[in-house]
Short mmCIF file of N, CA and C in Angstrom, two decimals:
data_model
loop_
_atom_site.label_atom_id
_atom_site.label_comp_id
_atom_site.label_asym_id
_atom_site.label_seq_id
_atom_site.Cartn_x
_atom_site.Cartn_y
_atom_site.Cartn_z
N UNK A 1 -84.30 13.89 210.12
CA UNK A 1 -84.17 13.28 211.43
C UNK A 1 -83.03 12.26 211.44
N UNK A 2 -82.67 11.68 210.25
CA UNK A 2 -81.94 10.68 210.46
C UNK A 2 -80.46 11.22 210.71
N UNK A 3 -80.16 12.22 209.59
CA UNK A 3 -78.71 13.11 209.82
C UNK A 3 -78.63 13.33 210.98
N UNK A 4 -79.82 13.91 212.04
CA UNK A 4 -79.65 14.29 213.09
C UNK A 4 -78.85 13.57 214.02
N UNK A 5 -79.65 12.18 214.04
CA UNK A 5 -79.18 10.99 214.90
C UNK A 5 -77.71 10.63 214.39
N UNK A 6 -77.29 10.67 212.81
CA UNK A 6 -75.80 10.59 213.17
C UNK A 6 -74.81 11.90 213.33
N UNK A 7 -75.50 12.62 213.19
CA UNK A 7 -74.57 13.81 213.69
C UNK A 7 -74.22 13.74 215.53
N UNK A 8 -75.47 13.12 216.34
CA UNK A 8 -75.12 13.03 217.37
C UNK A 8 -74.01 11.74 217.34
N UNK A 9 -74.67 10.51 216.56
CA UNK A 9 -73.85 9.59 216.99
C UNK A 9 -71.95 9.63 216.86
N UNK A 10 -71.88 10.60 216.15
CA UNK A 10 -70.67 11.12 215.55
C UNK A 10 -70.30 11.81 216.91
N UNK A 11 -71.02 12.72 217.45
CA UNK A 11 -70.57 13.81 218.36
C UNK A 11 -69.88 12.77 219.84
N UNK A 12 -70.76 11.43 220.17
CA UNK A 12 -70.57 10.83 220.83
C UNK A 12 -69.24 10.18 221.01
N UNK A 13 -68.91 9.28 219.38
CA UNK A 13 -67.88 8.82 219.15
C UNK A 13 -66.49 9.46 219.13
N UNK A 14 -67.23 11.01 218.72
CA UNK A 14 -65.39 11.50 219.10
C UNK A 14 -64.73 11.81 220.85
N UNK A 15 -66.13 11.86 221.17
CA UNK A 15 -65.90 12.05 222.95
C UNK A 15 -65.44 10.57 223.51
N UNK A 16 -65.63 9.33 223.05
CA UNK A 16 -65.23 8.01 223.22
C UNK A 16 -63.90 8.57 223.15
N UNK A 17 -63.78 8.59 221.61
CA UNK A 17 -62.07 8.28 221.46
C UNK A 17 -61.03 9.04 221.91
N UNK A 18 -61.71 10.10 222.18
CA UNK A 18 -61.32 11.25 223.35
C UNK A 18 -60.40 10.98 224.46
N UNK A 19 -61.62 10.31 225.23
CA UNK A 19 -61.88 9.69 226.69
C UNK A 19 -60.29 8.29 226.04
N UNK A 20 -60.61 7.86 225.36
CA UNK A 20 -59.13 6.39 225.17
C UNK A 20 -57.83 7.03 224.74
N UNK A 21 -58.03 7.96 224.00
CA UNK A 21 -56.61 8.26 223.58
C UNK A 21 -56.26 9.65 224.43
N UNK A 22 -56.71 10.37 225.08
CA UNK A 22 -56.14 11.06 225.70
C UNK A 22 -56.23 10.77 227.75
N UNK A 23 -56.75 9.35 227.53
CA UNK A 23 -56.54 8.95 228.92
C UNK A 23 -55.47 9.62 229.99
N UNK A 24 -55.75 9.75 231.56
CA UNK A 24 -55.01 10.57 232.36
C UNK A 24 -54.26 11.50 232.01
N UNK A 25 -54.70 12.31 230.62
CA UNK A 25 -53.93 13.97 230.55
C UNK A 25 -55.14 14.81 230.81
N UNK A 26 -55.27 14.88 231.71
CA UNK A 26 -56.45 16.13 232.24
C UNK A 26 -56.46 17.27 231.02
N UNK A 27 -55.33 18.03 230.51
CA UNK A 27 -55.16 19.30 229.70
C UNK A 27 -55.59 18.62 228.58
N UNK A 28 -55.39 17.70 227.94
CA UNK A 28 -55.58 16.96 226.75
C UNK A 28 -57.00 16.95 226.82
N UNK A 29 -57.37 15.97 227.57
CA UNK A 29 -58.85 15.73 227.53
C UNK A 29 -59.78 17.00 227.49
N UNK A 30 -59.30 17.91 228.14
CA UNK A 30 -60.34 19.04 227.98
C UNK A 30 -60.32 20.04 226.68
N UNK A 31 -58.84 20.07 226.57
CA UNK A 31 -58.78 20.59 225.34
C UNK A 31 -59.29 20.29 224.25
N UNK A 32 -59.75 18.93 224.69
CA UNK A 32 -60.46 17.82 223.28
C UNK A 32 -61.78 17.97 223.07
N UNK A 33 -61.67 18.14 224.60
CA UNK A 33 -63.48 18.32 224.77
C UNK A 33 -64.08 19.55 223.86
N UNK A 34 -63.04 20.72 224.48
CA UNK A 34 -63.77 22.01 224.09
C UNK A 34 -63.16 22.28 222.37
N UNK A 35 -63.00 21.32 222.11
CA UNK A 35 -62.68 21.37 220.35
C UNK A 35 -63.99 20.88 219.38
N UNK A 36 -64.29 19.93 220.45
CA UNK A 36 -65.44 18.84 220.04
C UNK A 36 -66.66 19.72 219.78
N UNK A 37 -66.71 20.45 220.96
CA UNK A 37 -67.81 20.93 221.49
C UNK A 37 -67.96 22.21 220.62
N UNK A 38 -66.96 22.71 220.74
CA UNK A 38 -66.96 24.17 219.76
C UNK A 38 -67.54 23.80 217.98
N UNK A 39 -66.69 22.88 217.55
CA UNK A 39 -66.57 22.61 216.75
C UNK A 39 -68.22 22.26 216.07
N UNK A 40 -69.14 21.49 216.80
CA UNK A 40 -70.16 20.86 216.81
C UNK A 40 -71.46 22.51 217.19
N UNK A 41 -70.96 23.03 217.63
CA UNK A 41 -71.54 24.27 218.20
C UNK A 41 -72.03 25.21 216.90
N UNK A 42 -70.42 25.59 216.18
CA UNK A 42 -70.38 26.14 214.95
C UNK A 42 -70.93 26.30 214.29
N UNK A 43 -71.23 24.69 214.03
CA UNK A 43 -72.22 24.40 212.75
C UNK A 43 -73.63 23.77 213.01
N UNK A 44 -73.98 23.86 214.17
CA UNK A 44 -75.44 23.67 214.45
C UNK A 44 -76.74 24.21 214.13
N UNK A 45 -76.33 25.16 213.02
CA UNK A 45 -77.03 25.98 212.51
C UNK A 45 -77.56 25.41 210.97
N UNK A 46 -76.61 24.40 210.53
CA UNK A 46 -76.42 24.37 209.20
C UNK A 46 -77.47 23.17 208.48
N UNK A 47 -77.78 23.86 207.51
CA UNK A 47 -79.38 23.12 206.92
C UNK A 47 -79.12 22.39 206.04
N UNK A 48 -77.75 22.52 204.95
CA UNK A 48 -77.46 21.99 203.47
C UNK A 48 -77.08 20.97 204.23
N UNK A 49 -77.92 19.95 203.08
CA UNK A 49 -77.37 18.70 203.31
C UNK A 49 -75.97 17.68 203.04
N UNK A 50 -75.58 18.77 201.92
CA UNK A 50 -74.39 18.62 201.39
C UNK A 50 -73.12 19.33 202.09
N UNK A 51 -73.64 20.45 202.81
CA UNK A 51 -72.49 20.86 203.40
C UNK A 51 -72.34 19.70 204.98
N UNK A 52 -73.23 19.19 205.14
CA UNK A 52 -73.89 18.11 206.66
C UNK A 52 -72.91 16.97 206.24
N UNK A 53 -72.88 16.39 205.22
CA UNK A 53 -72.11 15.20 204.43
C UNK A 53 -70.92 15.63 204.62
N UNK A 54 -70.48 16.84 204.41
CA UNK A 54 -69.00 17.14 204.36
C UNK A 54 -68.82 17.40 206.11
N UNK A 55 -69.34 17.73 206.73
CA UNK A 55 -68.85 17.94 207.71
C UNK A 55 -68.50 16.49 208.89
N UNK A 56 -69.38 15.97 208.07
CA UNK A 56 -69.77 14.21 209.05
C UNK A 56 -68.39 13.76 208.58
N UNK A 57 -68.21 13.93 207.37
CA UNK A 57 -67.11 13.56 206.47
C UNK A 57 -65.47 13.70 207.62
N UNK A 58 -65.62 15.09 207.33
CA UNK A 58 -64.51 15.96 208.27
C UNK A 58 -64.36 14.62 209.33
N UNK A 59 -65.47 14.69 210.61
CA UNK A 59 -65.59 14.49 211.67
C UNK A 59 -64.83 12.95 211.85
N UNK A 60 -65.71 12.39 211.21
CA UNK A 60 -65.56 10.41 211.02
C UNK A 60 -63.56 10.72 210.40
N UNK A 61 -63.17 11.70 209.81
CA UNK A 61 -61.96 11.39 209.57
C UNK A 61 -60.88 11.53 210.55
N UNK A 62 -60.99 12.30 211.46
CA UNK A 62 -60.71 12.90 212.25
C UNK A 62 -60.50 12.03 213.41
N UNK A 63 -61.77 11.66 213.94
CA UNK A 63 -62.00 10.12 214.97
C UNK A 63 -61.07 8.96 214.38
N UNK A 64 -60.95 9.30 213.42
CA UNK A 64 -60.14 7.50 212.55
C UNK A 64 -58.55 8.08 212.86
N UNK A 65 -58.45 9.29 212.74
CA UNK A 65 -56.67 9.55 212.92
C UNK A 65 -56.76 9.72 214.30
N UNK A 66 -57.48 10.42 214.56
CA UNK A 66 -57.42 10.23 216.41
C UNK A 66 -56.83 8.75 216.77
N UNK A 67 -57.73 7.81 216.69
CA UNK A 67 -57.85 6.34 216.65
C UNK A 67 -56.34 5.88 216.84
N UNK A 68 -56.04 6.22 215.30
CA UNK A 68 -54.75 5.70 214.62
C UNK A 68 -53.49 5.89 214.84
N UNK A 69 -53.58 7.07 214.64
CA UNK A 69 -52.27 7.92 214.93
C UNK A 69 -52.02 8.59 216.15
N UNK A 70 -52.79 8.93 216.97
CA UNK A 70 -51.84 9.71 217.95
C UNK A 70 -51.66 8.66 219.08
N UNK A 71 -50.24 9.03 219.59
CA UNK A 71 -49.53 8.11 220.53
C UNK A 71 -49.43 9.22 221.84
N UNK A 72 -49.77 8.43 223.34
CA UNK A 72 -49.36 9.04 224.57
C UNK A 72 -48.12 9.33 224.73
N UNK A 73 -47.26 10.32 225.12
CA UNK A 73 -45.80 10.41 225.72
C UNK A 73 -45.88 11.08 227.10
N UNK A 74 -45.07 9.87 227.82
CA UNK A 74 -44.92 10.66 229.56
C UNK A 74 -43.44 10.56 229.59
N UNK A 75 -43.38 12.53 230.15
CA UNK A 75 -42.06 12.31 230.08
C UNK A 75 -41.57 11.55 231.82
N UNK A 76 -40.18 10.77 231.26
CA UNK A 76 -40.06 9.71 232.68
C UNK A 76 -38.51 10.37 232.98
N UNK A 77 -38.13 11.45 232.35
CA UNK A 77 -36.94 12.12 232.82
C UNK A 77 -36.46 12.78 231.95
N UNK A 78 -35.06 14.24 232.04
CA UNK A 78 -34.79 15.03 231.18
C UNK A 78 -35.15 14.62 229.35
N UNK A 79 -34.26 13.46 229.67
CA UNK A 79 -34.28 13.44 228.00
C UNK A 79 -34.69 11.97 228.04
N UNK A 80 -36.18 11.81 228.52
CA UNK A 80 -36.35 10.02 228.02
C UNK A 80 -38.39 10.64 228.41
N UNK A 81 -38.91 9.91 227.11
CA UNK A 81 -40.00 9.74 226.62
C UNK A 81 -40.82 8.72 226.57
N UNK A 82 -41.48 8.01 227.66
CA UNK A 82 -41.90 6.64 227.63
C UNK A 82 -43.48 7.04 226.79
N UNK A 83 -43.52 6.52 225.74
CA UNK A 83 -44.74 5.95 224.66
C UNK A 83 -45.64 4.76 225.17
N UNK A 84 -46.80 5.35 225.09
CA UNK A 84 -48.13 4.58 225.65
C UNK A 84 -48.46 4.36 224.47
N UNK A 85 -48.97 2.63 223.90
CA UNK A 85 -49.09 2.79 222.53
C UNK A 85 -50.86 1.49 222.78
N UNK A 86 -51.38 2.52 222.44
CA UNK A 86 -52.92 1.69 222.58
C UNK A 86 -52.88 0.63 221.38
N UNK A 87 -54.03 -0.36 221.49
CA UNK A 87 -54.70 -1.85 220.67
C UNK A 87 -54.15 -1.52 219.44
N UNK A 88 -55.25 0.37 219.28
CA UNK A 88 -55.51 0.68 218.01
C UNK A 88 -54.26 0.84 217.42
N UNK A 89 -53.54 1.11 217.64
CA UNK A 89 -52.02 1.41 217.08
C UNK A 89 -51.15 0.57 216.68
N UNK A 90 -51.03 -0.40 217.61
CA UNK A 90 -50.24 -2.03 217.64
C UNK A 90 -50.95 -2.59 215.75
N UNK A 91 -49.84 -2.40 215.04
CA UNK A 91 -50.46 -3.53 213.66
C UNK A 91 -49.34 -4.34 213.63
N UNK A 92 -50.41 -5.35 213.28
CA UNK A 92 -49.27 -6.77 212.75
C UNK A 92 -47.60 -6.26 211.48
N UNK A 93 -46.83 -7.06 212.30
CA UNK A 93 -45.31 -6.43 211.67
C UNK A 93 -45.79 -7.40 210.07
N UNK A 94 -45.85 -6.69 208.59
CA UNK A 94 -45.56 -7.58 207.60
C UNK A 94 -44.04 -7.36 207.19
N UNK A 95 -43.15 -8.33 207.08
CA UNK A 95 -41.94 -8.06 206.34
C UNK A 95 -42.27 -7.24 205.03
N UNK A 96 -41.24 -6.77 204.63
CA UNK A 96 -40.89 -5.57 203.37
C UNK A 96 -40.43 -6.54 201.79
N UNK A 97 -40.93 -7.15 200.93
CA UNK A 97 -40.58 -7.98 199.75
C UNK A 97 -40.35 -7.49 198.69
N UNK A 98 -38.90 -6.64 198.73
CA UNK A 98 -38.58 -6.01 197.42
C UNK A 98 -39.18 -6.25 196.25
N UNK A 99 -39.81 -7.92 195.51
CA UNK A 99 -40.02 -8.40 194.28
C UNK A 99 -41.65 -9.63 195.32
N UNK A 100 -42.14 -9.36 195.05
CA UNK A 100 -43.66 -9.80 195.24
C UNK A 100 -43.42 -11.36 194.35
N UNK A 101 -43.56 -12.24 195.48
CA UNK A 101 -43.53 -13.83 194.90
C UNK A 101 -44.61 -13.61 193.92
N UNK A 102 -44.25 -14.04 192.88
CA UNK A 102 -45.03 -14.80 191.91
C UNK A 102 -45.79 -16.48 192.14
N UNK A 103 -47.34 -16.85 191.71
CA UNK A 103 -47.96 -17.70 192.00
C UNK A 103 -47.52 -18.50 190.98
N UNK A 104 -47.11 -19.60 190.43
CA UNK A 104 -47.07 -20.32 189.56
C UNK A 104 -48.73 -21.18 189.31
N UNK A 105 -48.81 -21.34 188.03
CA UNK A 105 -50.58 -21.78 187.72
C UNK A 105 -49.77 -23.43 187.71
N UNK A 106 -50.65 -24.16 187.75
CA UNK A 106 -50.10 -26.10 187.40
C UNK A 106 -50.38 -26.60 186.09
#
């Protein structure tokens, strides 16, 4: 029972991140949908618990690159690409430190 409840809670979360990262592309969103859905369909059959782990596995990785990595593009003319870049995407800039300061002890 408990796999159950996160297999749904999983099924839920990828329809969230769905719904945020493919905001106002109608084709996107559905296409997402019926990936989700298929996908979850497939294996609704499946009893091993170990193959259940791997698939949650799959899923939760999947939602995290969703998350992460994919960026909106509207095109705003022939050759120009305006980038919608969500929360999740925005990371703090760290500079690049060829040689890593050393701490001196006292």
């Amino acid at each position: 029972m408990e796999s159950r409840r996160k297999v749904l809670q999983l099924f839920k979360a990828l329809h969230r991140t769905r719904q945020q990262v493919f905001k106002n592309d109608v084709e996107a969103l559905e296409a997402a949908r019926r990936k989700i859905n298929e996908e979850f369909r497939n294996n609704q059959g499946e009893t091993s618990s170990e193959k259940i782990e791997e698939l949650m596995k799959i899923g939760l990785d999947v939602e995290v690159i969703l998350r992460t990595s994919v960026i909106q593009g509207v095109h705003t003319g022939p050759d120009r690409l305006l980038l919608i870049a969500r929360k999740d995407l925005l990371l703090d800039n760290v500079p690049y430190r060829d040689m890593p300061t050393q701490k001196h002890k006292p």
